Amino acid sequence: MKKYQAKVLSNKQVSKRYWHMVVDTSMIQTPVKPGQFFHIRCADTFSPFLRRPLSVYRINEETTEFLYLVKGQGTIAMSQIKEGDTLDLMGPLGTGFTLDQQAKTILLVARGVGVATLAAVAQAAYNQGTHCVAILSARTKEDLLAAEFLEGFGATVYKVTEEESTSHVEHIEKVILRDIFSQYKIDCIYTCGSRRLSRLSQKTANKHHIQGEIALEEHMSCAMGACYACVCDIRDQEKIKSVRVCIEGPVFPLDKVVME
Ligand code: FES
């Protein structure tokens, strides 16, 4: 696993709870795929000691962007990093999403910070001429800041929020998904960020006989497969087996993941 010292080009608060960081990753020769993550040291101190996994938000030739939710000691420390500082990061790590070159239209279903993970899929889809339809769910309208980013890549975006009482699963299933499937022939579903929406995505993929992928978000410690802090269950033929999200994931086939 490679570790890098990368220069932070900007680190700005973009809404009440979210920050956006741009890092010079020109020294990283390994191609970065949507769904992969970097394991980031949040501060030059022993507190917070653990690194934080951040999935890539936008992948550029010389830079990588992260959109992150500031909610704990690690991400608070990360929000204090200044332009010009050096960031200690390991990666890119994990499996990324697969995007079929033949896909004409794909559906993204994201909740909260899961939007950051799927934004990179929208970027990759745009680059290969695949149209994205996206359902973005958040607590407030302000938290839907990535919607514009997706629209910039030609995505058709449906926004739902708790503050408008539009984010409950029944509404998404009976109104939004019905509308989407009446207008588009969806080739694949990608989801991240919510168990309830992931279950709905599984059900929808099953109903329409289409493939899907999910990026799981689990707490991580080592991100090297050694500590088993990130284990989840997946179906393997007739059996259930435990896998490490940091190594075997974070992206898995949607129909394989066991949702409690
Ligand atoms: Fe240690 Fe995944 S974080 S095995």
Coordinates of C-alpha atoms and ligand atoms in Angstrom, one line a residue, residues 37 39 218-231 243-248, ligand 1:
F37 CA -11.0 5.7 -1.2
H39 CA -7.1 6.6 4.1
E218 CA -18.2 1.0 7.5
H219 CA -16.0 2.2 10.3
M220 CA -12.4 1.4 9.5
S221 CA -9.2 1.2 11.4
C222 CA -6.2 -0.2 9.4
A223 CA -7.8 -0.2 5.9
M224 CA -5.2 -2.9 5.1
G225 CA -7.3 -6.0 5.9
A226 CA -5.6 -6.8 9.2
C227 CA -8.0 -5.6 12.0
Y228 CA -11.4 -6.9 10.8
A229 CA -13.1 -3.7 12.1
C230 CA -15.0 -3.3 8.8
V231 CA -16.5 -6.7 8.3
V243 CA -15.8 -9.9 4.0
R244 CA -13.7 -6.9 4.8
V245 CA -15.1 -3.7 3.3
C246 CA -11.6 -2.2 3.1
I247 CA -10.2 -5.0 1.0
E248 CA -13.0 -6.9 -0.7
Ligands
FES1 FE1 -8.9 -3.2 9.2 FE2 -10.8 -3.3 7.2 S1 -10.2 -1.6 8.5 S2 -9.6 -4.9 8.1

